[in-house]
Short mmCIF file of C-alpha atoms and ligand atoms in Angstrom, two decimals:
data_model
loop_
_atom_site.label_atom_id
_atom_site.label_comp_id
_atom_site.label_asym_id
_atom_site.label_seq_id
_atom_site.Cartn_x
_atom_site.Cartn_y
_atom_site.Cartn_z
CA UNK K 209 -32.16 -56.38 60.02
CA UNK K 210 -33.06 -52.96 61.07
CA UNK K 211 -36.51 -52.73 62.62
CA UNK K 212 -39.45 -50.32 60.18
CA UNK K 213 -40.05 -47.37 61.25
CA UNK K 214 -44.16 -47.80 62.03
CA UNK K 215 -44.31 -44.25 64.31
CA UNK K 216 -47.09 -42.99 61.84
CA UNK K 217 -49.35 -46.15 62.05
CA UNK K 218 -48.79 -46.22 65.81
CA UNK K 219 -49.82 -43.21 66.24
CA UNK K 220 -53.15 -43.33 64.03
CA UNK K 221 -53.77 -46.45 65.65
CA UNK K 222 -53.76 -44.58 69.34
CA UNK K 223 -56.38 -42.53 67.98
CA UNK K 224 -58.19 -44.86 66.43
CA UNK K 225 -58.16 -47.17 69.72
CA UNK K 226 -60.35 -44.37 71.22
CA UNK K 227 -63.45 -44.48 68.90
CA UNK K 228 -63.41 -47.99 67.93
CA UNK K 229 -63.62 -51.23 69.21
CA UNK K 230 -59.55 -52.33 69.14
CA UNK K 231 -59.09 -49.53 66.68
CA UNK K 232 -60.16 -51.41 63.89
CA UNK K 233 -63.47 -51.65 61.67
CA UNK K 234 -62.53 -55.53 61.04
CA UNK K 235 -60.74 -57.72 63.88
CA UNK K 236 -58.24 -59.46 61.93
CA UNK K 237 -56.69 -56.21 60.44
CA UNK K 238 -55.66 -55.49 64.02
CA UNK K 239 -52.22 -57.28 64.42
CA UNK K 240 -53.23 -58.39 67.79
CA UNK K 241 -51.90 -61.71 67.44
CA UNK K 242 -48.85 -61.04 66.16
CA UNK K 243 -47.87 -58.79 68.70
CA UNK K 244 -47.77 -55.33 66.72
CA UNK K 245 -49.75 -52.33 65.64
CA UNK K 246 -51.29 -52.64 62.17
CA UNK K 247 -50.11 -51.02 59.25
CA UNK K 248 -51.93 -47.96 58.27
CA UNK K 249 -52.32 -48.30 54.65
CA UNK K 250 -51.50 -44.93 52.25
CA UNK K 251 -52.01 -46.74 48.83
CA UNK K 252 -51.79 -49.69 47.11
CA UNK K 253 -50.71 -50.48 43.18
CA UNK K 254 -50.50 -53.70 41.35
CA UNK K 255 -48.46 -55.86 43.92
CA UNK K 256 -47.09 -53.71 46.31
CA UNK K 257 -48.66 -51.63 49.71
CA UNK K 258 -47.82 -48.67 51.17
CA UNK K 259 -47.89 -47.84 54.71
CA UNK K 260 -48.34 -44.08 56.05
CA UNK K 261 -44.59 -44.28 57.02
CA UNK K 262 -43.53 -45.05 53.59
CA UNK K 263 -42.23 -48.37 53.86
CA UNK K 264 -42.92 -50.50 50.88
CA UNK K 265 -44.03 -53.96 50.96
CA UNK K 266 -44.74 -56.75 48.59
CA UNK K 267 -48.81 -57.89 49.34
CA UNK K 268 -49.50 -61.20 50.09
CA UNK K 269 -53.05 -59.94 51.70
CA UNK K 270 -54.87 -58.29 48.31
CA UNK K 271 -57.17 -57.02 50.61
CA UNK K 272 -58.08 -60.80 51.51
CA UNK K 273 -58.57 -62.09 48.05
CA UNK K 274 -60.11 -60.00 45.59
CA UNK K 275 -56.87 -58.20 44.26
CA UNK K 276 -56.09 -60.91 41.49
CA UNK K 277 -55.16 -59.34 39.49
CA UNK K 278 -53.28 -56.56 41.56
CA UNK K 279 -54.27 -53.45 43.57
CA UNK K 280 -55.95 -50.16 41.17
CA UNK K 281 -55.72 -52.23 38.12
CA UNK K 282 -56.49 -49.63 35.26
CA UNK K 283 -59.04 -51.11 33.76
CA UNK K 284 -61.18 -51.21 37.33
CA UNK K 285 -60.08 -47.80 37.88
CA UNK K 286 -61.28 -46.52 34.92
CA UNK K 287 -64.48 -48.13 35.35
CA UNK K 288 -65.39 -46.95 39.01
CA UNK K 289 -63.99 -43.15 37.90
CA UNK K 290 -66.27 -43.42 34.16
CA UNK K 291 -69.14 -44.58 36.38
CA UNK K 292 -68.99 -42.53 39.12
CA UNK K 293 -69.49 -39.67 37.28
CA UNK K 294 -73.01 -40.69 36.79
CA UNK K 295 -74.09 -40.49 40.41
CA UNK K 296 -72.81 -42.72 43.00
CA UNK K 297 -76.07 -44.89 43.88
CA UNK K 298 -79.62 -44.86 42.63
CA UNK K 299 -81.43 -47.46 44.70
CA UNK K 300 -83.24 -48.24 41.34
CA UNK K 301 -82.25 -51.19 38.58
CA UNK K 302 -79.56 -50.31 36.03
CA UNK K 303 -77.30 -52.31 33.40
CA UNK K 304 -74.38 -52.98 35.29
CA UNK K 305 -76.79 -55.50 37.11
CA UNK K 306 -77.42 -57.45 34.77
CA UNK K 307 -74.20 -58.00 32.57
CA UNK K 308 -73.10 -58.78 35.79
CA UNK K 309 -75.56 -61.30 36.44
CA UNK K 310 -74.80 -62.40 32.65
CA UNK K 311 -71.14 -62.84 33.38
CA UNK K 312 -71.48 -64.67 36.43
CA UNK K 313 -74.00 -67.18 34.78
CA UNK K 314 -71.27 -67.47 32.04
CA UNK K 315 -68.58 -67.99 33.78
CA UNK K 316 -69.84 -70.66 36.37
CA UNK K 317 -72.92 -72.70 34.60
CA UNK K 318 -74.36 -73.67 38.11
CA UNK K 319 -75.53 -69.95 38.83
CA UNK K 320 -79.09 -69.96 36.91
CA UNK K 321 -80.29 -67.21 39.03
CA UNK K 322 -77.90 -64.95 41.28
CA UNK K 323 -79.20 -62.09 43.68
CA UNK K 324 -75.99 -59.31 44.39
CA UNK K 325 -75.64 -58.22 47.86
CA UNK K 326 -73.04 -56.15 49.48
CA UNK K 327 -70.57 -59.26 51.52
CA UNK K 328 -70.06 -62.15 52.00
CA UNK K 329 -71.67 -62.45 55.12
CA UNK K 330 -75.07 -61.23 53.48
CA UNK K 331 -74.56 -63.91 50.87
CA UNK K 332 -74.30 -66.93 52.87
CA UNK K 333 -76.71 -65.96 55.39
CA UNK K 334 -79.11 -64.95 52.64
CA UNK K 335 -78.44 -68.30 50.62
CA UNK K 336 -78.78 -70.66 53.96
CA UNK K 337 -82.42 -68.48 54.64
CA UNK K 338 -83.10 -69.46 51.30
CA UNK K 339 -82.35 -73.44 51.78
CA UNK K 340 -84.58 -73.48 54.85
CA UNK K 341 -87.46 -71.95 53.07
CA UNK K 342 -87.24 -74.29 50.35
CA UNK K 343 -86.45 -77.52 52.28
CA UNK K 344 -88.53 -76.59 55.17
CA UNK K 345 -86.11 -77.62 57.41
CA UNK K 346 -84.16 -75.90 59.97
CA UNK K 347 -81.05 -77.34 60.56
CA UNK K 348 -77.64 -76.20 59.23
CA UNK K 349 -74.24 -78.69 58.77
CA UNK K 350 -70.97 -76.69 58.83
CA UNK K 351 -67.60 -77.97 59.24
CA UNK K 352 -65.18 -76.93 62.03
CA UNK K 353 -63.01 -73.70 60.92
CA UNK K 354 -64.69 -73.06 57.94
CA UNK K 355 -66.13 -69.32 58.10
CA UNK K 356 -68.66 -68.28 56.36
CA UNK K 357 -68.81 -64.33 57.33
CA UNK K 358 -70.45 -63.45 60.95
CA UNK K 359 -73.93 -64.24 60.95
CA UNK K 360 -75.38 -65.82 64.12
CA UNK K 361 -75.96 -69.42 62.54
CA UNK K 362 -71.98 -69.78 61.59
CA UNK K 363 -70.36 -67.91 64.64
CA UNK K 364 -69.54 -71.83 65.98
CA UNK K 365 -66.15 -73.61 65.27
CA UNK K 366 -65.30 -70.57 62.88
CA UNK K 367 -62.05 -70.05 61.62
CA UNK K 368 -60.55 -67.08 60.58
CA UNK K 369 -60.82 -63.95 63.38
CA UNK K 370 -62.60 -65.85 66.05
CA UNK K 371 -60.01 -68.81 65.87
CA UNK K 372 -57.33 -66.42 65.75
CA UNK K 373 -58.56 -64.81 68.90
CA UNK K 374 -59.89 -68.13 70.44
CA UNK K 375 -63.63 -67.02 70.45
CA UNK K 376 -64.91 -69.50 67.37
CA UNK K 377 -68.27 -69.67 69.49
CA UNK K 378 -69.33 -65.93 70.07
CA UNK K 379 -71.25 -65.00 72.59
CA UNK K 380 -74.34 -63.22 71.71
CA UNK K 381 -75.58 -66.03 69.93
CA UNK K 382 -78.60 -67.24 70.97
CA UNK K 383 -78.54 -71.14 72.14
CA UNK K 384 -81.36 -71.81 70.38
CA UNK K 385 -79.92 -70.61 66.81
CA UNK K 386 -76.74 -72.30 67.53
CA UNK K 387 -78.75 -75.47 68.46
CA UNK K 388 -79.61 -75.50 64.61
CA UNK K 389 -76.44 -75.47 63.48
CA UNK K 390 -74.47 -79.03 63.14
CA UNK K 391 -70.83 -79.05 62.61
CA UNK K 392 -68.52 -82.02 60.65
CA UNK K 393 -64.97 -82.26 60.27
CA UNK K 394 -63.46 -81.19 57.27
CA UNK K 395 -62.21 -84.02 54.77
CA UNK K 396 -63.91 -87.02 57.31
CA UNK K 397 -67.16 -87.64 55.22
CA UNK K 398 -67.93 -90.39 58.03
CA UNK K 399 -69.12 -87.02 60.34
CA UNK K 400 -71.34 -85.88 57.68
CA UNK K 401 -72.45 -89.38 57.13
CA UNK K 402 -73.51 -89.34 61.41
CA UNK K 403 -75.40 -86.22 61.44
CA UNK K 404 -77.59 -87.02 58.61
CA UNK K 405 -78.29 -90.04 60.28
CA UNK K 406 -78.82 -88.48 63.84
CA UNK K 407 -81.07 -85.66 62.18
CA UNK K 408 -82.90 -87.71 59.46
CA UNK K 409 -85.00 -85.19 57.66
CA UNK K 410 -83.78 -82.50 59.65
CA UNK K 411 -81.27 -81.22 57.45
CA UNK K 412 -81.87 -77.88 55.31
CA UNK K 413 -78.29 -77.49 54.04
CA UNK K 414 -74.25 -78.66 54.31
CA UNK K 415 -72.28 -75.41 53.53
CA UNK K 416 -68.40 -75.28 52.91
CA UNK K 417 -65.64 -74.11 51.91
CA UNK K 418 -64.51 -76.24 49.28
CA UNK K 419 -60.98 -75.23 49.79
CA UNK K 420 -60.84 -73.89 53.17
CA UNK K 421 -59.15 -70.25 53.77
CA UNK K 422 -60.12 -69.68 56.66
CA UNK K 423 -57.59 -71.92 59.13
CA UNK K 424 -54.96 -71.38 56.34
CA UNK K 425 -55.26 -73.38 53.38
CA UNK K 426 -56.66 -76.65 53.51
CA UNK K 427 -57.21 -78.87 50.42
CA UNK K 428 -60.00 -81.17 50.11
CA UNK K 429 -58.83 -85.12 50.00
CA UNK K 430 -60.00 -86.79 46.52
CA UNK K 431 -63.37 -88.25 46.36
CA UNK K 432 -64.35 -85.86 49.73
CA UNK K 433 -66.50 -83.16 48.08
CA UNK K 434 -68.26 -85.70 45.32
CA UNK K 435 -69.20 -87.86 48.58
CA UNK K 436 -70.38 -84.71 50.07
CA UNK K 437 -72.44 -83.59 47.30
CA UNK K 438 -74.33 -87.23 47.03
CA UNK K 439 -74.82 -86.97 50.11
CA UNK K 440 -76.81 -83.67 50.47
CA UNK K 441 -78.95 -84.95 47.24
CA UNK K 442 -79.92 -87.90 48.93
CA UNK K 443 -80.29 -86.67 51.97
CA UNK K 444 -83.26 -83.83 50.32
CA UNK K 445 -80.86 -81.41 51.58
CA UNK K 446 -78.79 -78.52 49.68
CA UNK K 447 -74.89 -78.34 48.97
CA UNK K 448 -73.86 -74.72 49.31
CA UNK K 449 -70.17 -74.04 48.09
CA UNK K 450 -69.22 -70.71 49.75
CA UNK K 451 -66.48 -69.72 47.43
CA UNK K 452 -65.92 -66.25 48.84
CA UNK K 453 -62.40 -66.84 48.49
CA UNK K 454 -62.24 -69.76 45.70
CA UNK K 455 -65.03 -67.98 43.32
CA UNK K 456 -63.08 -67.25 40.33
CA UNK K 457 -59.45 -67.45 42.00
CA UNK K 458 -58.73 -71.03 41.35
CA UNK K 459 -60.14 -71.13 38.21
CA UNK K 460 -62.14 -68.77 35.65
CA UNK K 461 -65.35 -71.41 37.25
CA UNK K 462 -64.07 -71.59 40.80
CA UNK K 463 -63.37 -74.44 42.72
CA UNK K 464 -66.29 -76.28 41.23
CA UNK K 465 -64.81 -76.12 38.17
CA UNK K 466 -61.60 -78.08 39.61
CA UNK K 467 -63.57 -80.36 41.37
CA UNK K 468 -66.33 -81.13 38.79
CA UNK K 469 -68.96 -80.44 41.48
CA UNK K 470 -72.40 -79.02 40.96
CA UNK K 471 -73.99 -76.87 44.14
CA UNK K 472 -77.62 -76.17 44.62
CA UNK K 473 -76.20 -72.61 45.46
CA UNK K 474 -73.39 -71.02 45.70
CA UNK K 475 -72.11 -67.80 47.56
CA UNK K 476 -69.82 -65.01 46.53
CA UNK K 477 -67.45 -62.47 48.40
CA UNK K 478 -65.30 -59.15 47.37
CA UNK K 479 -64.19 -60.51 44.54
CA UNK K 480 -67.04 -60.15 42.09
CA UNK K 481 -66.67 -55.86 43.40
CA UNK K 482 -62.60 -56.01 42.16
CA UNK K 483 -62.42 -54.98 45.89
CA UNK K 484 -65.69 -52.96 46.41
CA UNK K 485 -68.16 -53.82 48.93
CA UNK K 486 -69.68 -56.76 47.03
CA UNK K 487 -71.25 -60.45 47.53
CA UNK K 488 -73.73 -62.35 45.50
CA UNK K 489 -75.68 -66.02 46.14
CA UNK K 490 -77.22 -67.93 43.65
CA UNK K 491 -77.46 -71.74 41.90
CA UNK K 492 -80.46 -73.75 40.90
CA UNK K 493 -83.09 -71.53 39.30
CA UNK K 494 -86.02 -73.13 41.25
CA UNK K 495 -84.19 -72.55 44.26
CA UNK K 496 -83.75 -69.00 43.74
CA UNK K 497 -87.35 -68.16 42.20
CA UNK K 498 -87.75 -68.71 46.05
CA UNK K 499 -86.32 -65.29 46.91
CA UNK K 500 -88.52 -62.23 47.06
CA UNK K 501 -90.23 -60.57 44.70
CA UNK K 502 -90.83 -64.18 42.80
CA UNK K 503 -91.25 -65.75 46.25
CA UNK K 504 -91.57 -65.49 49.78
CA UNK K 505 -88.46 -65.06 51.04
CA UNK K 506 -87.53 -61.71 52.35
CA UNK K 507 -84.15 -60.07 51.25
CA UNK K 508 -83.24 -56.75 50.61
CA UNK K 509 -80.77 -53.99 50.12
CA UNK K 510 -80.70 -50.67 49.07
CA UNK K 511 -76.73 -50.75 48.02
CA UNK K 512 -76.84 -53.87 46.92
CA UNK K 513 -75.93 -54.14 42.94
CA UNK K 514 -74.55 -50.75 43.23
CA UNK K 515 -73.48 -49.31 40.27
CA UNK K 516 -69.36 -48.36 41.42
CA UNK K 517 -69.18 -51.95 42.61
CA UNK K 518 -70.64 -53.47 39.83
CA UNK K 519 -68.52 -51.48 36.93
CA UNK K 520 -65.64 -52.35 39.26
CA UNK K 521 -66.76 -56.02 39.25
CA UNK K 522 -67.24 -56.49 35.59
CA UNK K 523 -64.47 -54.45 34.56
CA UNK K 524 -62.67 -57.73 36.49
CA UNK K 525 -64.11 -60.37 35.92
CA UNK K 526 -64.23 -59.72 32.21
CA UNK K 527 -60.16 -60.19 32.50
CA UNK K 528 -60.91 -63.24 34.23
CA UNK K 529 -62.81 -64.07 31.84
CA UNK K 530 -61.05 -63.27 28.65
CA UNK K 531 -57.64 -63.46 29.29
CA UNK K 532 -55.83 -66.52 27.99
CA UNK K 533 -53.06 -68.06 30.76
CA UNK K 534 -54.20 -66.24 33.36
CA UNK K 535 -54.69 -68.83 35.92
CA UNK K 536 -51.67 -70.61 34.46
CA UNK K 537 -49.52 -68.27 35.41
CA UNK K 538 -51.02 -67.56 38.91
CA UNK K 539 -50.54 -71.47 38.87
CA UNK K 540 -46.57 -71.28 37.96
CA UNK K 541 -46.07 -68.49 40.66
CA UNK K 542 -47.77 -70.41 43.02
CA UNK K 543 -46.06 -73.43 42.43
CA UNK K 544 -42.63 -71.52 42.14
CA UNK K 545 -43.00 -70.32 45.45
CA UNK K 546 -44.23 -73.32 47.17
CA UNK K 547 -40.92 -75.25 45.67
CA UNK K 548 -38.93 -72.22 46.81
CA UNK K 549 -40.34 -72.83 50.46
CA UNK K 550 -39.98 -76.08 50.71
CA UNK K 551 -36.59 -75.94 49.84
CA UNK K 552 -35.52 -73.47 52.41
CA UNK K 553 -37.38 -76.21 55.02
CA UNK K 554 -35.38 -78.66 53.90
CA UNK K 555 -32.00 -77.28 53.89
CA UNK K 556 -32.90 -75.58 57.38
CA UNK K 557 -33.89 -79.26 58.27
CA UNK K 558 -37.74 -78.01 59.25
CA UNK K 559 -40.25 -80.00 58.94
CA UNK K 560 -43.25 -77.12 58.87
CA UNK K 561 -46.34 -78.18 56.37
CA UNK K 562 -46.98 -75.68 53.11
CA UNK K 563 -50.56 -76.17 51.77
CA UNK K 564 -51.77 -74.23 48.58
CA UNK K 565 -54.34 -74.10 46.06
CA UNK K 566 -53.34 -72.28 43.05
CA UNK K 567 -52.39 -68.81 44.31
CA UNK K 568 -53.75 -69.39 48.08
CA UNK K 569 -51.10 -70.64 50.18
CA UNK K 570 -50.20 -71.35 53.91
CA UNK K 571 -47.38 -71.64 55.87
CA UNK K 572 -48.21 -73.71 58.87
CA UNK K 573 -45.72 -74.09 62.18
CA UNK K 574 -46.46 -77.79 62.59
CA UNK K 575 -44.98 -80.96 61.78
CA UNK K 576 -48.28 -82.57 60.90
CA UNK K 577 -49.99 -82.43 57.84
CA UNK K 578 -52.78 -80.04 58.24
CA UNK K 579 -55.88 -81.22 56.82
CA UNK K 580 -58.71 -79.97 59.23
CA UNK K 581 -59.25 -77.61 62.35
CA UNK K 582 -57.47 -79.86 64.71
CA UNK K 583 -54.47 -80.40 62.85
CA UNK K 584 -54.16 -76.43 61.84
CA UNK K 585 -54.67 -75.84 65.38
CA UNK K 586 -51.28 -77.98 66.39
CA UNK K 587 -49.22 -74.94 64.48
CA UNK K 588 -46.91 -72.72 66.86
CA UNK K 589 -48.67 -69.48 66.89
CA UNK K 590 -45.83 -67.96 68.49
CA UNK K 591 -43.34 -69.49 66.04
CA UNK K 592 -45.87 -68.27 63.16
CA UNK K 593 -45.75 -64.60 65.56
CA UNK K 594 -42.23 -64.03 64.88
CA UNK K 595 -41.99 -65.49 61.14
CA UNK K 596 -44.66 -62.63 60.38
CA UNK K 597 -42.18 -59.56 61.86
CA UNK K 598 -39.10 -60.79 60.33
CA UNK K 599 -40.92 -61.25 57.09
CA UNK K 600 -42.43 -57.98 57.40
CA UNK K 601 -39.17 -56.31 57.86
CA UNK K 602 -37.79 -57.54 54.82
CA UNK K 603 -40.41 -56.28 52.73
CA UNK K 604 -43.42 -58.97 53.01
CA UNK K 605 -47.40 -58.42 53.81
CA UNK K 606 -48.65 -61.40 54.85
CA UNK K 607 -52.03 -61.93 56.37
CA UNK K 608 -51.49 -61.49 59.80
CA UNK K 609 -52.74 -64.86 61.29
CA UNK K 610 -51.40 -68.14 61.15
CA UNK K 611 -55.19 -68.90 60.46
CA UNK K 612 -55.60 -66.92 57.12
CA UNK K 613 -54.77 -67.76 53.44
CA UNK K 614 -51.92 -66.15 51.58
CA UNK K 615 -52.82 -64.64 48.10
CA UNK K 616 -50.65 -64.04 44.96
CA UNK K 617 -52.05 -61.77 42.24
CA UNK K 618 -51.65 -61.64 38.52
CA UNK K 619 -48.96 -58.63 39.03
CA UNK K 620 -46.60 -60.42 41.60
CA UNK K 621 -43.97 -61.41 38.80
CA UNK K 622 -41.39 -64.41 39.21
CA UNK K 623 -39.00 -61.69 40.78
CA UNK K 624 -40.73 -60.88 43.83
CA UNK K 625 -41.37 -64.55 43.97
CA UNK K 626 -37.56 -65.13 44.04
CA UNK K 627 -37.52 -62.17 46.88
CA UNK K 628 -40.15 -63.71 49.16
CA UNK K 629 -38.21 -66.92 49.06
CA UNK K 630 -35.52 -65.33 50.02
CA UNK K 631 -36.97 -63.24 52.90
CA UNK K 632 -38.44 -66.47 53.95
CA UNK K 633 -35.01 -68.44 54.38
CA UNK K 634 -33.65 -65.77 56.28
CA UNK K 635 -36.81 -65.36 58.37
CA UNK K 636 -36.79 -68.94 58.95
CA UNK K 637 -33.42 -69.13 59.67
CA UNK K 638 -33.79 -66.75 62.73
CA UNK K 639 -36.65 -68.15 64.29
CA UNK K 640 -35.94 -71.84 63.89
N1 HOZ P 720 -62.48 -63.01 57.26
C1 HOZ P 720 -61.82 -62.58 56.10
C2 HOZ P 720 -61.03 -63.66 55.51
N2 HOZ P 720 -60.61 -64.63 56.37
C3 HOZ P 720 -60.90 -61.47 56.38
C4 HOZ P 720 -61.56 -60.21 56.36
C5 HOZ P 720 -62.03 -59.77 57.69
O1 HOZ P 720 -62.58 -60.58 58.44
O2 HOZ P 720 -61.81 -58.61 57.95
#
């Protein structure tokens, strides 16, 4: 297998190694861990990328999640270009706003109340401000790997970039912030169970992941997240669900719709933007009437509920919404392809773990089964390091990080299914 011709990318990336920090804007895009320059992206349409060299690849990445239903979709693109011809932002209130707000309360009956901001990271750290007001508490429980965007109070045991580059405690954060912040283990209740009992009263909030993305895939056990959420409530402290990555993926309601779970708030990511810089946090209406102007809790943004994003969004979610088998199908490919892997394990006689979650998926380079941050953290990065090139070669984005989640989309069609399990056999069959 012939290596891809990257001289284009490499090149840009030189450049761009000299005015920014590794090149990049975001660390994860950076290849670093898997030994090679990134792709320079030209353009993307329904399932496929395209690098500045030309090569062509089936995307497994969707720009981290919010592509589900493929890259320039029409119906977003039509929106953004209608919309933008009406002035780009306006720092004022307009309509998009709130038949966004009305489609999010639709779609997901927790959300009473929802403020839009512009990522992820605003969302969570907005919506954990937001707890601590209203509980009066201070402390924070997280579990290990989850990440929950950059802010200070979650920079400890995060997954996704900082595990990748072994910093999931970054420096910068000051002891006394990260003192706040407790961390659990993913699917052990019996942690969560200690800290409330070490810190009675203490607690403000328990935010998660309910299907973690962020060290690959990782599904919660049965009975894990109900515990959880009785818990919190009689604890006096708040569940938060981030579902950045779950939030209308796994289901037109999220993950709380597939686990029958009810959050005091939840957070949002890219998705609700079809890809525009989007986020959003809300839940339990007398929680929210907490945030500024109804209450004293400060939070603001000039771009936030901007008008591209928010046409984008709707123009999105309103497939989500409306289209009938949607989610079954991402379902079928998801499944197809998880069978597909499995069987090229077994007739290579490998014993590596696949989780997935509807269309999130992971490969992991381990033998056991990963169901927290210490078990992810047994998987051969250096096996996973070499699986990623030969896939790439033969045509396959994946997210380059053993400790990322794999997305399908709603244009990937049974075909490139069949072509990724076939690129996977061979790729497995070379590296062992
Ligand atoms: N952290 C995001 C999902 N794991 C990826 C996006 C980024 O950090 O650039």
């Amino acid at each position: 297998m012939k290596n891809l011709n990257t001289k284009r990318s490499s090149k840009l990336f030189n450049e761009a190694k000299k005015y920014m920090p590794g090149g990049v804007n975001s660390p994860v895009r950076a290849f670093k861990s898997v030994g090679s320059d990134p792709l320079f992206i030209a353009m993307a349409k329904g399932q496929y990328i395209y690098d500045v060299d030309g090569n062509k690849f089936i995307d497994y990445v969707g720009s981290w999640g919010p592509m589900i239903l493929g890259h320039a979709h029409p119906n977003v693109i039509a929106a953004v270009k209608k919309t933008a011809t009406k002035g780009t932002s306006f720092g004022a209130p307009t309509p998009y706003e709130v038949e966004m707000a009305r489609l999010v309360r639709k779609m997901m009956p927790s959300i009473e109340v929802v403020r839009m901001v512009n990522s992820g990271t605003e969302a969570t750290m907005s919506a954990v401000r937001v707890a601590r007001a209203f509980t009066g508490r201070e402390k924070i429980v997280k579990f290990a790997g989850c990440y929950h965007g950059h802010f200070d109070s979650f920079l400890i045991k995060a997954g996704s970039g900082a595990t990748t580059f072994g910093q999931p405690d970054s420096p910068g954060v000051p002891a006394g912030l990260a003192a706040k912040t407790l961390v659990a283990d993913f699917n052990d209740i019996g942690s969560v169970e200690r800290l409330f009992v070490d810190n009675m009263g203490e607690i403000a909030a328990v935010i998660i992941e309910p299907v973690v993305g962020n060290i690959g895939v990782v599904v919660p056990e049965n009975g894990f997240l109900d515990r959880l959420t009785e818990l919190t409530r009689s604890n006096g402290a708040l569940m938060i669900l981030d579902e950045v990555m779950t939030g209308f993926r796994l289901a037109r309601g999220g993950a709380q719709e597939i686990f029958g779970i009810k959050p005091d708030l939840t957070t949002f990511g890219k998705i609700i933007g079809a890809g525009l810089p989007v986020g959003a946090y809300g839940g339990r209406e007398d929680v929210m009437r907490m945030v500024s102007p109804d209450g004293p809790v400060y939070q603001a943004g000039t771009l936030s509920g901007n008008p591209l994003a928010m046409a984008a969004g709707i123009a999105q979610l309103k497939i989500l919404d409306r289209q009938k088998g949607l989610y079954g199908q991402l379902e079928k490919n998801g499944k197809l392809l998880e069978k597909g892997m499995k069987r090229n394990l077994e007739k290579l006689g490998l014993g590596y773990e696949i989780n997935r979650a509807g269309s999130m998926f992971t490969l992991f380079f381990t033998n056991q089964n990963v169901r927290d941050f210490k078990s992810a953290l047994t998987s051969d990065t250096s096996k996973f390091r070499r699986y990623f090139g030969e896939m790439l070669k033969r045509g396959i984005y994946l997210p380059p990080s053993q400790f990322e989640a794999a997305f399908i989309s709603t244009a990937h069609t049974e075909r490139d299914i069949e072509k990724t399990i076939a690129a996977n056999y061979d790729s497995l069959k070379i590296i062992g």
